[in-house]
């Protein structure tokens, strides 16, 4: 009796393993021939200081002056290893990226510090691309404000990045440390740092503390119609670029956006996410 049980157990184990070996992985159901996407998260070279975190004057760099001017060239050369066929930038339609690109090709805007010129247009020009895709958008809270401004004002009450969550202090310490680094290290080294998986993971997490914890779910509701919604809409703009499987899409965007776009692009079966660190 014991012998029969043992034989049955062996046969069952063999059958189960065989069944597992014959199963398909979830990824096998999707095409491997998809566009590659390189997201280059950046700080804003011209320091408009429109974000919640402001850069102190003594931490700012000038990308038009040496040594940073040469470091921009090094960074551009590195990004060009990706050999993009399409370039998307953080701009809205009224910025008129296409018109500006035509003028850039004629020699204009070379003294503009904005990374859209220093990186996006420069790379497009050097690779002889004629189109720049503008993928920035308003978030859903702006739409809701037009419909019910009283409700939106109430929803966003006390949403001011002043929450006493101890994790806010940790993030502020990290951001304060990192904003000093472009002065002391090359831009390429700095970009590899801020576009790492670890940095993007934590940058994403910065929005999940502090004011995210307002009331029961009010902070979560704010994030969903404001920041997360905006990035979902930006991702949708990337989809609307209608790339073919051989395309290589370069996205140049503020690094807070890049952190969420990494998550979306890595999860989507439509694209292959390319690590910034590994360009060859």
PDB file of C-alpha atoms in Angstrom:
ATOM      1  CA  UNK A   1       0.000   0.000   0.000  1.00  0.00           C
ATOM      2  CA  UNK A   2       2.809   2.382   0.979  1.00  0.00           C
ATOM      3  CA  UNK A   3       4.624   1.516  -2.262  1.00  0.00           C
ATOM      4  CA  UNK A   4       1.558   2.400  -4.359  1.00  0.00           C
ATOM      5  CA  UNK A   5       1.198   5.714  -2.551  1.00  0.00           C
ATOM      6  CA  UNK A   6       4.859   6.512  -3.161  1.00  0.00           C
ATOM      7  CA  UNK A   7       4.608   5.692  -6.868  1.00  0.00           C
ATOM      8  CA  UNK A   8       1.450   7.769  -7.132  1.00  0.00           C
ATOM      9  CA  UNK A   9       3.181  10.700  -5.450  1.00  0.00           C
ATOM     10  CA  UNK A  10       6.135  10.518  -7.859  1.00  0.00           C
ATOM     11  CA  UNK A  11       3.857  10.315 -10.891  1.00  0.00           C
ATOM     12  CA  UNK A  12       1.772  13.217  -9.648  1.00  0.00           C
ATOM     13  CA  UNK A  13       4.889  15.331  -9.022  1.00  0.00           C
ATOM     14  CA  UNK A  14       6.208  14.508 -12.494  1.00  0.00           C
ATOM     15  CA  UNK A  15       2.864  15.381 -14.085  1.00  0.00           C
ATOM     16  CA  UNK A  16       2.625  18.689 -12.186  1.00  0.00           C
ATOM     17  CA  UNK A  17       6.152  19.690 -13.198  1.00  0.00           C
ATOM     18  CA  UNK A  18       5.432  18.737 -16.814  1.00  0.00           C
ATOM     19  CA  UNK A  19       2.292  20.838 -16.720  1.00  0.00           C
ATOM     20  CA  UNK A  20       4.259  23.778 -15.360  1.00  0.00           C
ATOM     21  CA  UNK A  21       6.938  23.389 -18.022  1.00  0.00           C
ATOM     22  CA  UNK A  22       4.314  23.458 -20.765  1.00  0.00           C
ATOM     23  CA  UNK A  23       2.630  26.603 -19.481  1.00  0.00           C
ATOM     24  CA  UNK A  24       3.196  29.965 -21.144  1.00  0.00           C
ATOM     25  CA  UNK A  25       4.451  33.001 -19.283  1.00  0.00           C
ATOM     26  CA  UNK A  26       2.131  36.025 -19.253  1.00  0.00           C
ATOM     27  CA  UNK A  27       4.644  38.016 -21.311  1.00  0.00           C
ATOM     28  CA  UNK A  28       4.639  35.383 -24.063  1.00  0.00           C
ATOM     29  CA  UNK A  29       1.145  36.459 -25.132  1.00  0.00           C
ATOM     30  CA  UNK A  30       2.399  39.902 -26.203  1.00  0.00           C
ATOM     31  CA  UNK A  31       4.530  41.022 -29.111  1.00  0.00           C
ATOM     32  CA  UNK A  32       8.237  41.509 -28.492  1.00  0.00           C
ATOM     33  CA  UNK A  33       8.448  43.844 -31.473  1.00  0.00           C
ATOM     34  CA  UNK A  34       7.541  47.113 -29.799  1.00  0.00           C
ATOM     35  CA  UNK A  35       8.981  50.649 -29.817  1.00  0.00           C
ATOM     36  CA  UNK A  36      11.811  51.379 -27.401  1.00  0.00           C
ATOM     37  CA  UNK A  37      11.380  54.378 -25.085  1.00  0.00           C
ATOM     38  CA  UNK A  38      14.123  56.274 -23.298  1.00  0.00           C
ATOM     39  CA  UNK A  39      12.840  58.672 -20.639  1.00  0.00           C
ATOM     40  CA  UNK A  40      15.364  61.322 -19.656  1.00  0.00           C
ATOM     41  CA  UNK A  41      14.243  62.882 -16.414  1.00  0.00           C
ATOM     42  CA  UNK A  42      15.752  66.322 -15.962  1.00  0.00           C
ATOM     43  CA  UNK A  43      15.730  69.448 -13.825  1.00  0.00           C
ATOM     44  CA  UNK A  44      14.743  72.658 -15.570  1.00  0.00           C
ATOM     45  CA  UNK A  45      17.920  74.275 -16.886  1.00  0.00           C
ATOM     46  CA  UNK A  46      16.455  77.799 -16.786  1.00  0.00           C
ATOM     47  CA  UNK A  47      15.126  77.456 -13.220  1.00  0.00           C
ATOM     48  CA  UNK A  48      11.590  78.825 -13.633  1.00  0.00           C
ATOM     49  CA  UNK A  49      10.953  77.659 -10.033  1.00  0.00           C
ATOM     50  CA  UNK A  50       7.337  76.799 -10.760  1.00  0.00           C
ATOM     51  CA  UNK A  51       7.516  73.513  -8.837  1.00  0.00           C
ATOM     52  CA  UNK A  52       6.937  73.003  -5.119  1.00  0.00           C
ATOM     53  CA  UNK A  53      10.689  72.672  -4.556  1.00  0.00           C
ATOM     54  CA  UNK A  54      12.606  75.860  -5.366  1.00  0.00           C
ATOM     55  CA  UNK A  55      16.312  75.892  -6.202  1.00  0.00           C
ATOM     56  CA  UNK A  56      18.410  78.316  -4.178  1.00  0.00           C
ATOM     57  CA  UNK A  57      20.406  80.801  -6.273  1.00  0.00           C
ATOM     58  CA  UNK A  58      23.731  79.493  -4.935  1.00  0.00           C
ATOM     59  CA  UNK A  59      22.888  76.001  -6.215  1.00  0.00           C
ATOM     60  CA  UNK A  60      22.028  77.055  -9.759  1.00  0.00           C
ATOM     61  CA  UNK A  61      24.317  76.345 -12.703  1.00  0.00           C
ATOM     62  CA  UNK A  62      24.644  78.097 -16.052  1.00  0.00           C
ATOM     63  CA  UNK A  63      24.546  75.671 -18.971  1.00  0.00           C
ATOM     64  CA  UNK A  64      25.776  78.402 -21.324  1.00  0.00           C
ATOM     65  CA  UNK A  65      29.044  78.847 -19.428  1.00  0.00           C
ATOM     66  CA  UNK A  66      31.975  76.504 -18.977  1.00  0.00           C
ATOM     67  CA  UNK A  67      32.414  73.918 -17.653  1.00  0.00           C
ATOM     68  CA  UNK A  68      28.687  73.169 -17.842  1.00  0.00           C
ATOM     69  CA  UNK A  69      28.475  74.122 -21.513  1.00  0.00           C
ATOM     70  CA  UNK A  70      30.851  71.288 -22.404  1.00  0.00           C
ATOM     71  CA  UNK A  71      29.033  68.979 -20.007  1.00  0.00           C
ATOM     72  CA  UNK A  72      25.796  69.614 -21.914  1.00  0.00           C
ATOM     73  CA  UNK A  73      27.608  68.531 -25.079  1.00  0.00           C
ATOM     74  CA  UNK A  74      28.775  65.367 -23.300  1.00  0.00           C
ATOM     75  CA  UNK A  75      25.226  64.681 -22.110  1.00  0.00           C
ATOM     76  CA  UNK A  76      23.807  65.242 -25.603  1.00  0.00           C
ATOM     77  CA  UNK A  77      26.388  62.865 -27.105  1.00  0.00           C
ATOM     78  CA  UNK A  78      25.463  60.223 -24.556  1.00  0.00           C
ATOM     79  CA  UNK A  79      21.711  60.512 -25.202  1.00  0.00           C
ATOM     80  CA  UNK A  80      22.302  60.344 -28.960  1.00  0.00           C
ATOM     81  CA  UNK A  81      23.618  56.795 -28.470  1.00  0.00           C
ATOM     82  CA  UNK A  82      19.961  55.849 -28.194  1.00  0.00           C
ATOM     83  CA  UNK A  83      19.540  57.111 -31.779  1.00  0.00           C
ATOM     84  CA  UNK A  84      15.947  58.314 -31.331  1.00  0.00           C
ATOM     85  CA  UNK A  85      13.570  58.440 -34.261  1.00  0.00           C
ATOM     86  CA  UNK A  86      10.980  60.497 -32.349  1.00  0.00           C
ATOM     87  CA  UNK A  87      11.499  63.089 -29.607  1.00  0.00           C
ATOM     88  CA  UNK A  88       8.870  64.227 -27.108  1.00  0.00           C
ATOM     89  CA  UNK A  89       9.314  67.163 -24.743  1.00  0.00           C
ATOM     90  CA  UNK A  90       7.517  68.702 -21.783  1.00  0.00           C
ATOM     91  CA  UNK A  91       5.636  71.369 -23.671  1.00  0.00           C
ATOM     92  CA  UNK A  92       2.036  72.170 -24.473  1.00  0.00           C
ATOM     93  CA  UNK A  93       0.651  72.873 -27.950  1.00  0.00           C
ATOM     94  CA  UNK A  94       0.688  76.644 -27.459  1.00  0.00           C
ATOM     95  CA  UNK A  95       4.464  76.497 -26.982  1.00  0.00           C
ATOM     96  CA  UNK A  96       4.603  75.753 -30.743  1.00  0.00           C
ATOM     97  CA  UNK A  97       7.488  73.307 -30.638  1.00  0.00           C
ATOM     98  CA  UNK A  98       7.356  72.640 -34.392  1.00  0.00           C
ATOM     99  CA  UNK A  99       7.659  76.295 -35.281  1.00  0.00           C
ATOM    100  CA  UNK A 100      10.473  76.793 -32.784  1.00  0.00           C
ATOM    101  CA  UNK A 101      12.347  73.771 -34.147  1.00  0.00           C
ATOM    102  CA  UNK A 102      12.292  75.250 -37.655  1.00  0.00           C
ATOM    103  CA  UNK A 103      13.719  78.489 -36.309  1.00  0.00           C
ATOM    104  CA  UNK A 104      16.286  76.594 -34.245  1.00  0.00           C
ATOM    105  CA  UNK A 105      17.520  74.876 -37.383  1.00  0.00           C
ATOM    106  CA  UNK A 106      18.153  78.344 -38.825  1.00  0.00           C
ATOM    107  CA  UNK A 107      20.313  79.298 -35.855  1.00  0.00           C
ATOM    108  CA  UNK A 108      17.851  80.837 -33.393  1.00  0.00           C
ATOM    109  CA  UNK A 109      17.444  79.967 -29.684  1.00  0.00           C
ATOM    110  CA  UNK A 110      21.049  78.798 -29.213  1.00  0.00           C
ATOM    111  CA  UNK A 111      21.387  80.994 -26.111  1.00  0.00           C
ATOM    112  CA  UNK A 112      18.233  79.680 -24.459  1.00  0.00           C
ATOM    113  CA  UNK A 113      19.015  77.716 -21.287  1.00  0.00           C
ATOM    114  CA  UNK A 114      15.737  75.768 -21.308  1.00  0.00           C
ATOM    115  CA  UNK A 115      16.416  72.024 -21.630  1.00  0.00           C
ATOM    116  CA  UNK A 116      13.848  71.824 -24.415  1.00  0.00           C
ATOM    117  CA  UNK A 117      16.325  73.787 -26.519  1.00  0.00           C
ATOM    118  CA  UNK A 118      19.583  72.551 -24.993  1.00  0.00           C
ATOM    119  CA  UNK A 119      18.603  68.888 -25.212  1.00  0.00           C
ATOM    120  CA  UNK A 120      15.409  68.341 -27.224  1.00  0.00           C
ATOM    121  CA  UNK A 121      15.932  70.697 -30.149  1.00  0.00           C
ATOM    122  CA  UNK A 122      19.672  70.241 -30.230  1.00  0.00           C
ATOM    123  CA  UNK A 123      19.363  66.464 -30.502  1.00  0.00           C
ATOM    124  CA  UNK A 124      16.547  66.736 -33.077  1.00  0.00           C
ATOM    125  CA  UNK A 125      18.652  69.108 -35.145  1.00  0.00           C
ATOM    126  CA  UNK A 126      21.823  67.016 -34.979  1.00  0.00           C
ATOM    127  CA  UNK A 127      19.891  63.868 -35.925  1.00  0.00           C
ATOM    128  CA  UNK A 128      18.031  65.719 -38.681  1.00  0.00           C
ATOM    129  CA  UNK A 129      14.573  65.103 -37.210  1.00  0.00           C
ATOM    130  CA  UNK A 130      11.850  67.519 -38.296  1.00  0.00           C
ATOM    131  CA  UNK A 131       9.274  66.938 -35.552  1.00  0.00           C
ATOM    132  CA  UNK A 132       9.125  67.552 -31.816  1.00  0.00           C
ATOM    133  CA  UNK A 133       6.129  66.126 -29.988  1.00  0.00           C
ATOM    134  CA  UNK A 134       4.600  68.248 -27.213  1.00  0.00           C
ATOM    135  CA  UNK A 135       3.205  65.905 -24.577  1.00  0.00           C
ATOM    136  CA  UNK A 136       2.528  68.080 -21.534  1.00  0.00           C
ATOM    137  CA  UNK A 137      -1.117  68.628 -20.516  1.00  0.00           C
ATOM    138  CA  UNK A 138      -3.339  70.152 -17.853  1.00  0.00           C
ATOM    139  CA  UNK A 139      -4.521  67.735 -15.190  1.00  0.00           C
ATOM    140  CA  UNK A 140      -8.125  66.794 -14.525  1.00  0.00           C
ATOM    141  CA  UNK A 141      -8.486  69.123 -11.525  1.00  0.00           C
ATOM    142  CA  UNK A 142      -8.388  72.076 -13.941  1.00  0.00           C
ATOM    143  CA  UNK A 143     -11.329  70.563 -15.835  1.00  0.00           C
ATOM    144  CA  UNK A 144     -13.212  69.962 -12.591  1.00  0.00           C
ATOM    145  CA  UNK A 145     -12.549  73.531 -11.407  1.00  0.00           C
ATOM    146  CA  UNK A 146     -14.375  74.860 -14.460  1.00  0.00           C
ATOM    147  CA  UNK A 147     -17.388  72.734 -13.579  1.00  0.00           C
ATOM    148  CA  UNK A 148     -17.404  73.246  -9.825  1.00  0.00           C
ATOM    149  CA  UNK A 149     -14.789  75.648  -8.457  1.00  0.00           C
ATOM    150  CA  UNK A 150     -16.344  75.548  -4.965  1.00  0.00           C
ATOM    151  CA  UNK A 151     -15.864  71.793  -4.730  1.00  0.00           C
ATOM    152  CA  UNK A 152     -12.274  71.922  -6.011  1.00  0.00           C
ATOM    153  CA  UNK A 153     -11.362  74.736  -3.607  1.00  0.00           C
ATOM    154  CA  UNK A 154     -12.728  72.659  -0.742  1.00  0.00           C
ATOM    155  CA  UNK A 155     -10.974  69.520  -1.975  1.00  0.00           C
ATOM    156  CA  UNK A 156      -7.566  71.225  -2.175  1.00  0.00           C
ATOM    157  CA  UNK A 157      -7.862  72.997   1.204  1.00  0.00           C
ATOM    158  CA  UNK A 158      -4.544  72.760   3.109  1.00  0.00           C
ATOM    159  CA  UNK A 159      -2.838  70.994   0.203  1.00  0.00           C
ATOM    160  CA  UNK A 160       0.367  73.005   0.577  1.00  0.00           C
ATOM    161  CA  UNK A 161       3.248  70.529   1.058  1.00  0.00           C
ATOM    162  CA  UNK A 162       3.479  71.594   4.713  1.00  0.00           C
ATOM    163  CA  UNK A 163       2.253  68.336   6.279  1.00  0.00           C
ATOM    164  CA  UNK A 164       4.033  67.257   9.483  1.00  0.00           C
ATOM    165  CA  UNK A 165       4.637  63.725   8.246  1.00  0.00           C
ATOM    166  CA  UNK A 166       8.232  62.777   9.257  1.00  0.00           C
ATOM    167  CA  UNK A 167       8.767  61.315   5.804  1.00  0.00           C
ATOM    168  CA  UNK A 168       8.321  64.779   4.300  1.00  0.00           C
ATOM    169  CA  UNK A 169      11.437  65.878   6.219  1.00  0.00           C
ATOM    170  CA  UNK A 170      13.359  62.881   4.840  1.00  0.00           C
ATOM    171  CA  UNK A 171      12.383  63.750   1.285  1.00  0.00           C
ATOM    172  CA  UNK A 172      13.239  67.421   1.787  1.00  0.00           C
ATOM    173  CA  UNK A 173      16.681  66.461   3.096  1.00  0.00           C
ATOM    174  CA  UNK A 174      17.258  64.274   0.039  1.00  0.00           C
ATOM    175  CA  UNK A 175      16.097  66.947  -2.393  1.00  0.00           C
ATOM    176  CA  UNK A 176      18.191  69.631  -0.682  1.00  0.00           C
ATOM    177  CA  UNK A 177      21.240  67.390  -0.913  1.00  0.00           C
ATOM    178  CA  UNK A 178      20.712  66.521  -4.562  1.00  0.00           C
ATOM    179  CA  UNK A 179      20.021  70.048  -5.793  1.00  0.00           C
ATOM    180  CA  UNK A 180      23.613  70.954  -4.843  1.00  0.00           C
ATOM    181  CA  UNK A 181      25.158  68.143  -6.893  1.00  0.00           C
ATOM    182  CA  UNK A 182      25.082  69.662 -10.423  1.00  0.00           C
ATOM    183  CA  UNK A 183      27.677  72.161  -9.251  1.00  0.00           C
ATOM    184  CA  UNK A 184      30.083  69.493  -8.027  1.00  0.00           C
ATOM    185  CA  UNK A 185      29.644  66.664 -10.562  1.00  0.00           C
ATOM    186  CA  UNK A 186      29.296  66.405 -14.315  1.00  0.00           C
ATOM    187  CA  UNK A 187      25.815  66.654 -15.769  1.00  0.00           C
ATOM    188  CA  UNK A 188      26.078  63.168 -17.267  1.00  0.00           C
ATOM    189  CA  UNK A 189      26.949  61.672 -13.885  1.00  0.00           C
ATOM    190  CA  UNK A 190      24.125  63.614 -12.282  1.00  0.00           C
ATOM    191  CA  UNK A 191      21.612  62.481 -14.921  1.00  0.00           C
ATOM    192  CA  UNK A 192      22.625  58.857 -14.386  1.00  0.00           C
ATOM    193  CA  UNK A 193      21.983  59.353 -10.692  1.00  0.00           C
ATOM    194  CA  UNK A 194      18.548  60.963 -10.954  1.00  0.00           C
ATOM    195  CA  UNK A 195      17.380  58.529 -13.657  1.00  0.00           C
ATOM    196  CA  UNK A 196      18.322  55.418 -11.717  1.00  0.00           C
ATOM    197  CA  UNK A 197      15.641  52.932 -10.710  1.00  0.00           C
ATOM    198  CA  UNK A 198      16.177  53.765  -7.038  1.00  0.00           C
ATOM    199  CA  UNK A 199      15.843  57.520  -7.556  1.00  0.00           C
ATOM    200  CA  UNK A 200      12.705  57.120  -9.661  1.00  0.00           C
ATOM    201  CA  UNK A 201      11.134  54.742  -7.144  1.00  0.00           C
ATOM    202  CA  UNK A 202      11.677  57.172  -4.290  1.00  0.00           C
ATOM    203  CA  UNK A 203      10.713  60.204  -6.387  1.00  0.00           C
ATOM    204  CA  UNK A 204       7.414  58.480  -7.090  1.00  0.00           C
ATOM    205  CA  UNK A 205       7.060  57.809  -3.377  1.00  0.00           C
ATOM    206  CA  UNK A 206       7.450  61.497  -2.529  1.00  0.00           C
ATOM    207  CA  UNK A 207       3.822  61.992  -3.545  1.00  0.00           C
ATOM    208  CA  UNK A 208       2.580  59.192  -1.280  1.00  0.00           C
ATOM    209  CA  UNK A 209       3.435  60.898   2.003  1.00  0.00           C
ATOM    210  CA  UNK A 210       2.615  64.238   3.573  1.00  0.00           C
ATOM    211  CA  UNK A 211      -0.495  65.803   2.040  1.00  0.00           C
ATOM    212  CA  UNK A 212      -1.413  62.436   0.549  1.00  0.00           C
ATOM    213  CA  UNK A 213      -2.573  61.622   4.092  1.00  0.00           C
ATOM    214  CA  UNK A 214      -5.019  64.536   4.381  1.00  0.00           C
ATOM    215  CA  UNK A 215      -8.230  63.347   6.083  1.00  0.00           C
ATOM    216  CA  UNK A 216      -9.485  59.899   5.161  1.00  0.00           C
ATOM    217  CA  UNK A 217      -9.024  59.736   1.373  1.00  0.00           C
ATOM    218  CA  UNK A 218      -9.018  63.441   0.455  1.00  0.00           C
ATOM    219  CA  UNK A 219      -5.250  63.488  -0.134  1.00  0.00           C
ATOM    220  CA  UNK A 220      -5.515  60.399  -2.309  1.00  0.00           C
ATOM    221  CA  UNK A 221      -8.363  62.003  -4.253  1.00  0.00           C
ATOM    222  CA  UNK A 222      -6.255  65.128  -4.841  1.00  0.00           C
ATOM    223  CA  UNK A 223      -3.337  63.097  -6.122  1.00  0.00           C
ATOM    224  CA  UNK A 224      -5.559  61.111  -8.458  1.00  0.00           C
ATOM    225  CA  UNK A 225      -7.136  64.143 -10.172  1.00  0.00           C
ATOM    226  CA  UNK A 226      -3.984  66.271 -10.069  1.00  0.00           C
ATOM    227  CA  UNK A 227      -0.518  64.752 -10.300  1.00  0.00           C
ATOM    228  CA  UNK A 228      -1.237  61.150 -11.187  1.00  0.00           C
ATOM    229  CA  UNK A 229      -3.903  62.151 -13.683  1.00  0.00           C
ATOM    230  CA  UNK A 230      -1.546  64.565 -15.425  1.00  0.00           C
ATOM    231  CA  UNK A 231       1.026  61.834 -15.907  1.00  0.00           C
ATOM    232  CA  UNK A 232      -1.561  59.380 -17.175  1.00  0.00           C
ATOM    233  CA  UNK A 233      -2.564  62.007 -19.730  1.00  0.00           C
ATOM    234  CA  UNK A 234       1.087  62.509 -20.676  1.00  0.00           C
ATOM    235  CA  UNK A 235       1.383  58.745 -21.182  1.00  0.00           C
ATOM    236  CA  UNK A 236      -1.690  58.911 -23.408  1.00  0.00           C
ATOM    237  CA  UNK A 237       0.062  61.603 -25.478  1.00  0.00           C
ATOM    238  CA  UNK A 238       2.961  59.196 -25.951  1.00  0.00           C
ATOM    239  CA  UNK A 239       0.517  56.566 -27.203  1.00  0.00           C
ATOM    240  CA  UNK A 240      -0.900  59.089 -29.672  1.00  0.00           C
ATOM    241  CA  UNK A 241       2.521  59.482 -31.272  1.00  0.00           C
ATOM    242  CA  UNK A 242       1.631  56.277 -33.167  1.00  0.00           C
ATOM    243  CA  UNK A 243       5.078  54.758 -33.233  1.00  0.00           C
ATOM    244  CA  UNK A 244       5.915  51.654 -35.226  1.00  0.00           C
ATOM    245  CA  UNK A 245       7.876  48.722 -33.730  1.00  0.00           C
ATOM    246  CA  UNK A 246      11.166  50.060 -35.072  1.00  0.00           C
ATOM    247  CA  UNK A 247      10.793  53.501 -33.524  1.00  0.00           C
ATOM    248  CA  UNK A 248      12.981  54.701 -30.692  1.00  0.00           C
ATOM    249  CA  UNK A 249      11.174  57.358 -28.676  1.00  0.00           C
ATOM    250  CA  UNK A 250      13.115  59.851 -26.588  1.00  0.00           C
ATOM    251  CA  UNK A 251      11.113  61.610 -23.860  1.00  0.00           C
ATOM    252  CA  UNK A 252      12.743  64.635 -22.188  1.00  0.00           C
ATOM    253  CA  UNK A 253      10.706  65.669 -19.168  1.00  0.00           C
ATOM    254  CA  UNK A 254      10.893  66.848 -15.566  1.00  0.00           C
ATOM    255  CA  UNK A 255      12.157  64.043 -13.370  1.00  0.00           C
ATOM    256  CA  UNK A 256       9.032  63.976 -11.205  1.00  0.00           C
ATOM    257  CA  UNK A 257       7.109  62.977 -14.319  1.00  0.00           C
ATOM    258  CA  UNK A 258       9.827  60.523 -15.352  1.00  0.00           C
ATOM    259  CA  UNK A 259       9.389  58.551 -12.134  1.00  0.00           C
ATOM    260  CA  UNK A 260       5.728  57.817 -12.909  1.00  0.00           C
ATOM    261  CA  UNK A 261       6.294  57.354 -16.645  1.00  0.00           C
ATOM    262  CA  UNK A 262       8.856  54.665 -15.838  1.00  0.00           C
ATOM    263  CA  UNK A 263       6.167  52.734 -13.971  1.00  0.00           C
ATOM    264  CA  UNK A 264       3.631  53.171 -16.772  1.00  0.00           C
ATOM    265  CA  UNK A 265       6.018  52.292 -19.589  1.00  0.00           C
ATOM    266  CA  UNK A 266       7.457  49.269 -17.806  1.00  0.00           C
ATOM    267  CA  UNK A 267       3.930  47.993 -17.187  1.00  0.00           C
ATOM    268  CA  UNK A 268       2.676  48.596 -20.718  1.00  0.00           C
ATOM    269  CA  UNK A 269       3.119  45.762 -23.247  1.00  0.00           C
ATOM    270  CA  UNK A 270       3.215  48.392 -26.017  1.00  0.00           C
ATOM    271  CA  UNK A 271       6.737  49.607 -25.220  1.00  0.00           C
ATOM    272  CA  UNK A 272      10.217  48.556 -24.167  1.00  0.00           C
ATOM    273  CA  UNK A 273      11.604  50.792 -21.447  1.00  0.00           C
ATOM    274  CA  UNK A 274      15.297  51.597 -21.899  1.00  0.00           C
ATOM    275  CA  UNK A 275      17.473  52.319 -18.864  1.00  0.00           C
ATOM    276  CA  UNK A 276      19.348  55.605 -19.073  1.00  0.00           C
ATOM    277  CA  UNK A 277      22.366  54.117 -17.312  1.00  0.00           C
ATOM    278  CA  UNK A 278      22.905  51.402 -19.916  1.00  0.00           C
ATOM    279  CA  UNK A 279      23.218  53.342 -23.198  1.00  0.00           C
ATOM    280  CA  UNK A 280      26.039  52.103 -25.425  1.00  0.00           C
TER     281      UNK A 280
END
